XYZ file of C-alpha atoms in Angstrom:
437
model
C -44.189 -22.185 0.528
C -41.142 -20.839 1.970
C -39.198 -23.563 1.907
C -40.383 -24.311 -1.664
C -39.194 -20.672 -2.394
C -35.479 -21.186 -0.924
C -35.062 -24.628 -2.427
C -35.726 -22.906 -5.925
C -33.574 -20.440 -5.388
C -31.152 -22.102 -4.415
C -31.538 -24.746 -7.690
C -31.288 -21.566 -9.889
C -28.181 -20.607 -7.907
C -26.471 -23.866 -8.645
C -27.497 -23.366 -12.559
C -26.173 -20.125 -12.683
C -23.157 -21.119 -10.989
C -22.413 -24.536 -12.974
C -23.591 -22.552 -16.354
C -20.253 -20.420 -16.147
C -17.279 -21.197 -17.942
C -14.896 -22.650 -15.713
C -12.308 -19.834 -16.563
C -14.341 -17.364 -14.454
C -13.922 -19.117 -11.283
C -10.101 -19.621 -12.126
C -10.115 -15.449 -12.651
C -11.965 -15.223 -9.214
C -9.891 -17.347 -7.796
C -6.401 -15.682 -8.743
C -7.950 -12.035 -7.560
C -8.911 -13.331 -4.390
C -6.213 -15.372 -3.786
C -3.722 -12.717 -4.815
C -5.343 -10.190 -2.088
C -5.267 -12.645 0.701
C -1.272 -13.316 -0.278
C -1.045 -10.096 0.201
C -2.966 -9.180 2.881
C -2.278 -12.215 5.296
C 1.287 -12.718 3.803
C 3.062 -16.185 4.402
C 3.995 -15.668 7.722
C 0.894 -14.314 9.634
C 0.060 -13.909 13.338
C 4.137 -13.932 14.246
C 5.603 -14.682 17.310
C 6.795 -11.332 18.689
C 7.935 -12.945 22.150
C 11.152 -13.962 20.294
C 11.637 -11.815 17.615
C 15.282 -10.157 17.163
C 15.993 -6.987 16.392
C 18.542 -8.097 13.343
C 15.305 -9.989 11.891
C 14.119 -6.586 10.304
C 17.473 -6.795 7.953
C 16.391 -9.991 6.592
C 14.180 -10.668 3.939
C 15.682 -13.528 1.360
C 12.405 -15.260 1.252
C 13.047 -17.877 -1.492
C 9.247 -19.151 -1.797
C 7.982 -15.901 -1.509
C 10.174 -15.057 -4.988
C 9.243 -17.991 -6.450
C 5.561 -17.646 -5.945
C 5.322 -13.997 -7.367
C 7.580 -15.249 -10.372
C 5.327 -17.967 -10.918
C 2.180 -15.447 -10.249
C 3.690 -12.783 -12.624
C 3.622 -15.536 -15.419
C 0.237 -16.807 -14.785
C -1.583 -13.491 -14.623
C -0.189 -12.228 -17.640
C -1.195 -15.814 -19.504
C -4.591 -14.600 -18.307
C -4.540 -11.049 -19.437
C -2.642 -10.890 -22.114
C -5.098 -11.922 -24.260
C -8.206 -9.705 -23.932
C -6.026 -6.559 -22.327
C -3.226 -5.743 -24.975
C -4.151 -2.519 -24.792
C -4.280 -2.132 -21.286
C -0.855 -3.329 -20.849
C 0.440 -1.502 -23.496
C -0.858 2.171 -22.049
C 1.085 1.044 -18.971
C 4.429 1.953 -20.925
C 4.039 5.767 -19.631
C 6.931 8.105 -20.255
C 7.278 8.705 -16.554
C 6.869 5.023 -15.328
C 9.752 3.676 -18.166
C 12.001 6.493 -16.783
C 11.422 5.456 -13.157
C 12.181 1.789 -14.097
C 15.100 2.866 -16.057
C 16.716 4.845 -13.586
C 16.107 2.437 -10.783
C 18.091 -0.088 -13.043
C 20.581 2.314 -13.426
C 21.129 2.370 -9.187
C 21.403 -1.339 -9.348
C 24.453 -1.084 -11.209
C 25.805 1.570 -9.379
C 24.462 0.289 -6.260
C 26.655 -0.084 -2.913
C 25.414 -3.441 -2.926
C 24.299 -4.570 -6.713
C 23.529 -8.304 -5.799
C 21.270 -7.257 -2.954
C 19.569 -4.239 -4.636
C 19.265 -6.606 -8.024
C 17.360 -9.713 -5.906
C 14.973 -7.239 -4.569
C 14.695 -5.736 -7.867
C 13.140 -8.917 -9.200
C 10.200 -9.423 -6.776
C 9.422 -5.588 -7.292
C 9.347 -5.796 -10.636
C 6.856 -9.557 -9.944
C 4.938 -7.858 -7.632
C 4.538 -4.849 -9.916
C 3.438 -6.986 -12.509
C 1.281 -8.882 -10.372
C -0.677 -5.660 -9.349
C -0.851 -4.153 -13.005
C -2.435 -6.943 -14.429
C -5.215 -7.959 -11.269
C -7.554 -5.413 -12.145
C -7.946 -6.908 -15.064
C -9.319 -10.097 -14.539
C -12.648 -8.928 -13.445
C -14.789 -8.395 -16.368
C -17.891 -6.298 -14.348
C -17.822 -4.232 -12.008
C -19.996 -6.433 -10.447
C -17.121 -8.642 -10.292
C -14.755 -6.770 -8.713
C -17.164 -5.672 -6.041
C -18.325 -9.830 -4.904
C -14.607 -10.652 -5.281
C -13.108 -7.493 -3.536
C -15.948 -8.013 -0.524
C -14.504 -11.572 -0.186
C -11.223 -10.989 -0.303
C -11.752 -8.015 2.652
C -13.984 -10.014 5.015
C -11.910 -13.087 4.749
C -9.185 -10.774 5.848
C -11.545 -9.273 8.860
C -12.828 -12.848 9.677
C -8.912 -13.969 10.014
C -7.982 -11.060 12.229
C -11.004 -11.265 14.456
C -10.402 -15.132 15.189
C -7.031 -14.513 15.926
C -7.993 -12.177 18.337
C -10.767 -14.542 19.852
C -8.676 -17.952 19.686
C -4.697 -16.527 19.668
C -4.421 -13.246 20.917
C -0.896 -13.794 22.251
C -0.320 -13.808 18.241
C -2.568 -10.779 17.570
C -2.442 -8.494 20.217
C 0.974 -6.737 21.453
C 1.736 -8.095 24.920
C 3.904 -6.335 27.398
C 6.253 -9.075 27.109
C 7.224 -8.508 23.749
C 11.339 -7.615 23.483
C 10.641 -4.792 20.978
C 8.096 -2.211 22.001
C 6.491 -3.685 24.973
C 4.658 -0.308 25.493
C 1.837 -1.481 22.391
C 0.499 -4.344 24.758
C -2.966 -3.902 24.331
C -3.212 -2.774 20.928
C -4.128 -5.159 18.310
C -2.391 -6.357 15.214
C -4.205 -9.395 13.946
C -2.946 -11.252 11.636
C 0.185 -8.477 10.864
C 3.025 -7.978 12.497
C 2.715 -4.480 14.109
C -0.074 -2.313 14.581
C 0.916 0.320 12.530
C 0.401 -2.085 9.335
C -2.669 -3.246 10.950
C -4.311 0.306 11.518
C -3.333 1.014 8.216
C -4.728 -2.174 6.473
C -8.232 -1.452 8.343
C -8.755 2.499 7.237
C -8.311 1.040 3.516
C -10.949 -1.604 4.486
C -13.028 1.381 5.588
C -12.395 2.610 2.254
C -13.555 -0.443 0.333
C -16.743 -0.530 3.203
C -17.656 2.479 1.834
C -17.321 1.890 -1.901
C -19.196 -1.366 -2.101
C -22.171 0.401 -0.008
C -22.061 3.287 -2.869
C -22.223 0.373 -5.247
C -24.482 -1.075 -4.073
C -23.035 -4.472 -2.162
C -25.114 -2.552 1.085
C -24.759 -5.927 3.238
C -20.912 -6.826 2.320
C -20.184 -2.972 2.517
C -21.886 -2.785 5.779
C -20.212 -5.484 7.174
C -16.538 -4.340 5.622
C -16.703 -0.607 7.038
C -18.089 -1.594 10.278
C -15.791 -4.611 11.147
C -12.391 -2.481 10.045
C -13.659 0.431 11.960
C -14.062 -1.433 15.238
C -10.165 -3.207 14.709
C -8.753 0.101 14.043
C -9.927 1.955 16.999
C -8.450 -1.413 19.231
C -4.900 -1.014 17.191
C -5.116 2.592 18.664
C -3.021 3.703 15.340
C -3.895 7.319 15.970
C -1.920 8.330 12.815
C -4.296 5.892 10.634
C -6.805 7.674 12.232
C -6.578 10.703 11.694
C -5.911 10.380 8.122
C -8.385 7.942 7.327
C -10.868 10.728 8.592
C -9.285 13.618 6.709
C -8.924 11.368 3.345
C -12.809 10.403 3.627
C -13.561 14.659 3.825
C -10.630 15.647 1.285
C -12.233 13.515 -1.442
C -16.091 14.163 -0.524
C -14.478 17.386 -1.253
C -13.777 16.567 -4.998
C -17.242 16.395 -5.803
C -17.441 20.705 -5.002
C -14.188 21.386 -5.947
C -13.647 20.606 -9.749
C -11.052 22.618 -11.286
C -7.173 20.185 -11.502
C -5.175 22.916 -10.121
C -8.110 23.464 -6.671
C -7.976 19.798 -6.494
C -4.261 19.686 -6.729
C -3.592 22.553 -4.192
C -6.819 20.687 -2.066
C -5.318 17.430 -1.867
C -1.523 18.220 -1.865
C -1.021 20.620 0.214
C -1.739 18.681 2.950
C 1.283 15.937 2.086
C 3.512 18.525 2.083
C 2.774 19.528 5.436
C 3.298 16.727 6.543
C 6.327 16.449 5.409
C 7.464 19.888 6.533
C 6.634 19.334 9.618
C 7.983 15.893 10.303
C 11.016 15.275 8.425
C 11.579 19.305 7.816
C 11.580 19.727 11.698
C 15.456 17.676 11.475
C 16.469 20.067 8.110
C 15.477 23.259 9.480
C 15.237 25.265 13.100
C 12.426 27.578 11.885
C 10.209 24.338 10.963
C 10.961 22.695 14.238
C 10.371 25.955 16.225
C 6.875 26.317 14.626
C 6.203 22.079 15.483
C 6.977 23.019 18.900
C 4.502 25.502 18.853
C 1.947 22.831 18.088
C 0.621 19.746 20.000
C 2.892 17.729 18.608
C 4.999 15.409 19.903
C 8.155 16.651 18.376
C 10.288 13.724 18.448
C 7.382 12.024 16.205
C 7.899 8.975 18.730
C 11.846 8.607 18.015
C 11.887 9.308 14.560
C 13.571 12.467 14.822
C 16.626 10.723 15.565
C 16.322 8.623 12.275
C 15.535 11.260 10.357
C 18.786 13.156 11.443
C 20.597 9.787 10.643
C 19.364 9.162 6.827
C 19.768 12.755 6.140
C 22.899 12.663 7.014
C 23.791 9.659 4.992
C 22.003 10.789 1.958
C 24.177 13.984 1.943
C 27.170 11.969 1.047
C 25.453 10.134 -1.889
C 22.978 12.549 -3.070
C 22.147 11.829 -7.179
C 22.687 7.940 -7.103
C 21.723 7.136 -3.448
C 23.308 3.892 -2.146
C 21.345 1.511 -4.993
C 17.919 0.172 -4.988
C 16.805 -1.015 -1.262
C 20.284 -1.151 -0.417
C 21.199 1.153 2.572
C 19.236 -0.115 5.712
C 20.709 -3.702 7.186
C 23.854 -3.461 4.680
C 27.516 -2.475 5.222
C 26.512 1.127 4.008
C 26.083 1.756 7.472
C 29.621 1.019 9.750
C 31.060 3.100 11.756
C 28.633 4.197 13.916
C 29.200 6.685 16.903
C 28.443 5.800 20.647
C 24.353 5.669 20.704
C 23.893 5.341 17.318
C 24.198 1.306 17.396
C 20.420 1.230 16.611
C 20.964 2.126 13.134
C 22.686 -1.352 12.375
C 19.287 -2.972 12.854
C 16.950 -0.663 11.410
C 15.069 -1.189 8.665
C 13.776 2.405 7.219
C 13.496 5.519 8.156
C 10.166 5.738 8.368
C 9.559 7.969 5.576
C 8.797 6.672 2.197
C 10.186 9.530 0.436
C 13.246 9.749 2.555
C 14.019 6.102 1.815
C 13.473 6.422 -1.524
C 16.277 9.281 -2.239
C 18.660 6.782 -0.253
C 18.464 3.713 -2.339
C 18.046 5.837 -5.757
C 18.951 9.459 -5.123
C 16.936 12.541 -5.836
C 16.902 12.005 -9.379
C 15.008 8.810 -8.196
C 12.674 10.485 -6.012
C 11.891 13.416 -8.395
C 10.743 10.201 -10.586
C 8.990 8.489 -7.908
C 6.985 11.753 -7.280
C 6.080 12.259 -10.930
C 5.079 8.548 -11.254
C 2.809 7.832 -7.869
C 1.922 11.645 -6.882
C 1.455 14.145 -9.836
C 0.803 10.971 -12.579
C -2.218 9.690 -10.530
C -3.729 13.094 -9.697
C -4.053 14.065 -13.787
C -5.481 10.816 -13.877
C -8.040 10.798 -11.694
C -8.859 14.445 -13.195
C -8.995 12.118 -16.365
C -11.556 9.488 -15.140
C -13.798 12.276 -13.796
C -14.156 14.325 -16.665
C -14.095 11.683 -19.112
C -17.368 9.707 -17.101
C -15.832 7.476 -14.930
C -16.738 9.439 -11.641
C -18.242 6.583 -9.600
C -17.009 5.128 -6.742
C -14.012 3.079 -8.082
C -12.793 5.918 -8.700
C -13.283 7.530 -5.374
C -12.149 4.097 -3.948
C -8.626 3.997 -5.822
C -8.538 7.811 -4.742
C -8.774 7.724 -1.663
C -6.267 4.730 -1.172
C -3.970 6.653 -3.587
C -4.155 9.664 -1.202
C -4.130 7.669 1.721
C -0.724 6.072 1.083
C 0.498 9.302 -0.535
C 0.299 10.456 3.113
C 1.117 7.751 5.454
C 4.461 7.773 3.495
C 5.261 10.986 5.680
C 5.783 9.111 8.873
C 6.093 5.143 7.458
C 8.383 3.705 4.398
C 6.633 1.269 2.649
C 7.231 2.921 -1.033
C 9.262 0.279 -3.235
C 9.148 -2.204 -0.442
C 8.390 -5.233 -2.437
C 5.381 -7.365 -1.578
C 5.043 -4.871 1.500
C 0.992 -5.089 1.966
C 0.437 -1.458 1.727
C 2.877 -0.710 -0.928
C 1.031 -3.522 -2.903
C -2.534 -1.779 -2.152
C -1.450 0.943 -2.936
C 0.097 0.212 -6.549
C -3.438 -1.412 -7.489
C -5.113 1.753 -6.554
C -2.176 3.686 -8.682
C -3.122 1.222 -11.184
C -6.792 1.680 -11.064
C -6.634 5.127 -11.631
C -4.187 4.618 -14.709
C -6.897 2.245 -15.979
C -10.023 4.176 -15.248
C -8.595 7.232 -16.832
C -8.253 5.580 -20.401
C -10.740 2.686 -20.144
C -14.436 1.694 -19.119
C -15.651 -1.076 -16.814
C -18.648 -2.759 -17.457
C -21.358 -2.470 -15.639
């Protein structure tokens, strides 16, 4: 009778399946596929044992431009139709004066051709992430294709721990960093993108079990909480734990301006007390009062270094993604060599006011901080308080503050800058739309 019993089922499965119109599984496919791209890149499980330090300058992948170009035209062919009005709410105020001035830095940019080709896959990838959440057409879509998409990314890292782990683990004989030996990476190149990449998982773990995908979401948390705590990405962490409390906290806390000074305050002390320990003696006196390690593992010294730089070009900055790795930076004083081969300053807000000045930055917080706040406010009020919302929250809030010690802001098809835009982009969506059920 049992066996009777699974055969059916599984007959009815195949009906179901070959009963849908074959557009669905091409909208399935894209989502999914786009994630993994994403997520596992082009180039994953690198070869650290001879990496160079110049390779963090370079970054004139021609496929990978191609491929988003191609990507950008094929997901708006498959939007365009049923989401006009979607796409057309995207034209904010804030976001066309963002884009407008960041055009305006590639012009005036130390470097136009270089700030102008990275231009052009932000602008594919930006596309690209606008129009993904709209392909699914349920939310019982999203949740199947999202839970694929994240254990096929767990699955990946896990085997390439298992089968490759000179590829997925730091080793001690690594040129750059040998200290991370031990700590895992899978399929990404450091562990710092790694530990990041799982406390988002954690994130989606926890929204699919609220939505009821208890087996996927199960299986999601648990498997990105087990690779964080072996990438040892203490800042991750930490803020992965105080994100998941912050926004329970939402739910008690419902007035915008308690919400605002709940979940804010927080990013700007991190910033004060990172970057604002290099700008100001009282600020570093007070970090040193504090278990802190108060060279924030040599970033201090970089700090110090973009500051200083951005002083000189303060309302255009040096043009968009055009300061780190160009000939912006020349002569350097005796220990300073290091800042030839870097590749940001490990501050997302810091980097930003170098390649488009504050004007840029002011723009940049008004677009990806205060914009995303009123809208989640938006979505709450207006119904939409389930936990997409929470989900695209939380990843918002998470990236909002990982940006205090890491630069990924801007940074092209950068995996958490990309994550992070769909989660900017969810909340724009859920604040003016519904999902189906």
């Amino acid at each position: 009778m049992s066996g009777f019993s699974i055969t059916a089922e599984s007959r009815a499965l195949i009906t179901d399946v070959s009963r849908r119109p074959v557009m669905d599984f091409v909208r399935g496919a894209m989502f999914i596929g786009i994630l993994l791209l994403v997520w596992v890149s082009l180039h994953p499980f690198d070869d650290l044992s001879g990496f160079l330090v110049a390779d963090v300058t370079t970054g004139n992948d021609a496929v990978l431009y191609g491929l988003f170009g191609v990507l950008m035209v094929v997901m708006l062919a498959l939007t365009m139709h049923d989401n006009m009005p979607a796409l057309k709410s995207l034209m904010t105020p804030v976001f066309l004066l963002f884009i407008g001035w960041v055009c305006i830095t590639v012009v005036l940019s130390f470097d136009p051709a270089t700030s102008l080709r990275r231009l052009a896959l932000t602008v594919f990838v930006l596309v690209v992430a606008a129009t993904m959440l709209l392909l699914p057409k349920s939310q019982g879509e999203l949740m199947r294709w999202l839970g694929i998409a994240a254990l096929v990314l767990l699955v990946t890292c896990y085997l390439g721990v298992l089968l490759a782990p000179h590829l997925s683990i730091h080793q001690a004989t690594d040129p750059q960093e040998p200290a991370l030996a031990g700590d895992w990476r899978g399929a990404f190149g450091h562990k710092n993108v790694a530990a990041a990449m799982m406390a988002m998982l954690i994130f989606v773990g926890v929204y699919l079990v609220r939505a009821g995908g208890w087996l996927s979401g199960t299986a999601v948390g648990a498997l990105a909480a087990i690779f964080l705590f072996f990438t040892a990405g203490k800042s991750s962490t930490a803020l992965c734990a105080g994100v998941l409390l912050l926004s329970s906290l939402t739910a008690v806390v419902r007035p915008a301006w308690a919400r605002a000074f709940m979940l804010l305050t927080p990013l700007v002390l991190l910033n004060l007390f990172s970057i604002g320990t290099v700008m100001s003696n009282t600020l570093a006196a007070i970090a040193g009062l504090l278990p802190l390690d108060t060279s924030f593992t040599g970033r201090a010294d970089i700090w110090t270094f973009a500051l200083d730089a951005l002083h000189q070009r303060l309302l255009t900055g040096y043009g968009f993604e055009a300061f780190w790795g160009s000939d912006a930076i020349q002569n350097l004083k005796a220990g300073k060599e290091w800042a030839a081969y870097a590749s940001h300053s490990h501050n997302g807000y810091l980097d930003t006011a170098l390649g488009t000045g504050l004007p840029g930055l002011a723009l940049l917080i008004a677009a990806v901080v205060v914009k995303p706040l009123r809208d989640f406010q938006t979505a709450d009020q207006g119904g939409n308080d389930g936990p997409l919302t929470m989900l695209f929250l939380r990843i918002w809030l998470f990236g909002l503050y990982l940006s205090s010690m890491e630069s990924f802001f801007l940074d092209r098809a950068d995996t958490t800058w990309v994550t992070f835009l769909i989660a900017v982009f969810g909340l724009h969506y859920l604040a003016r739309f519904r999902m189906r059920t």
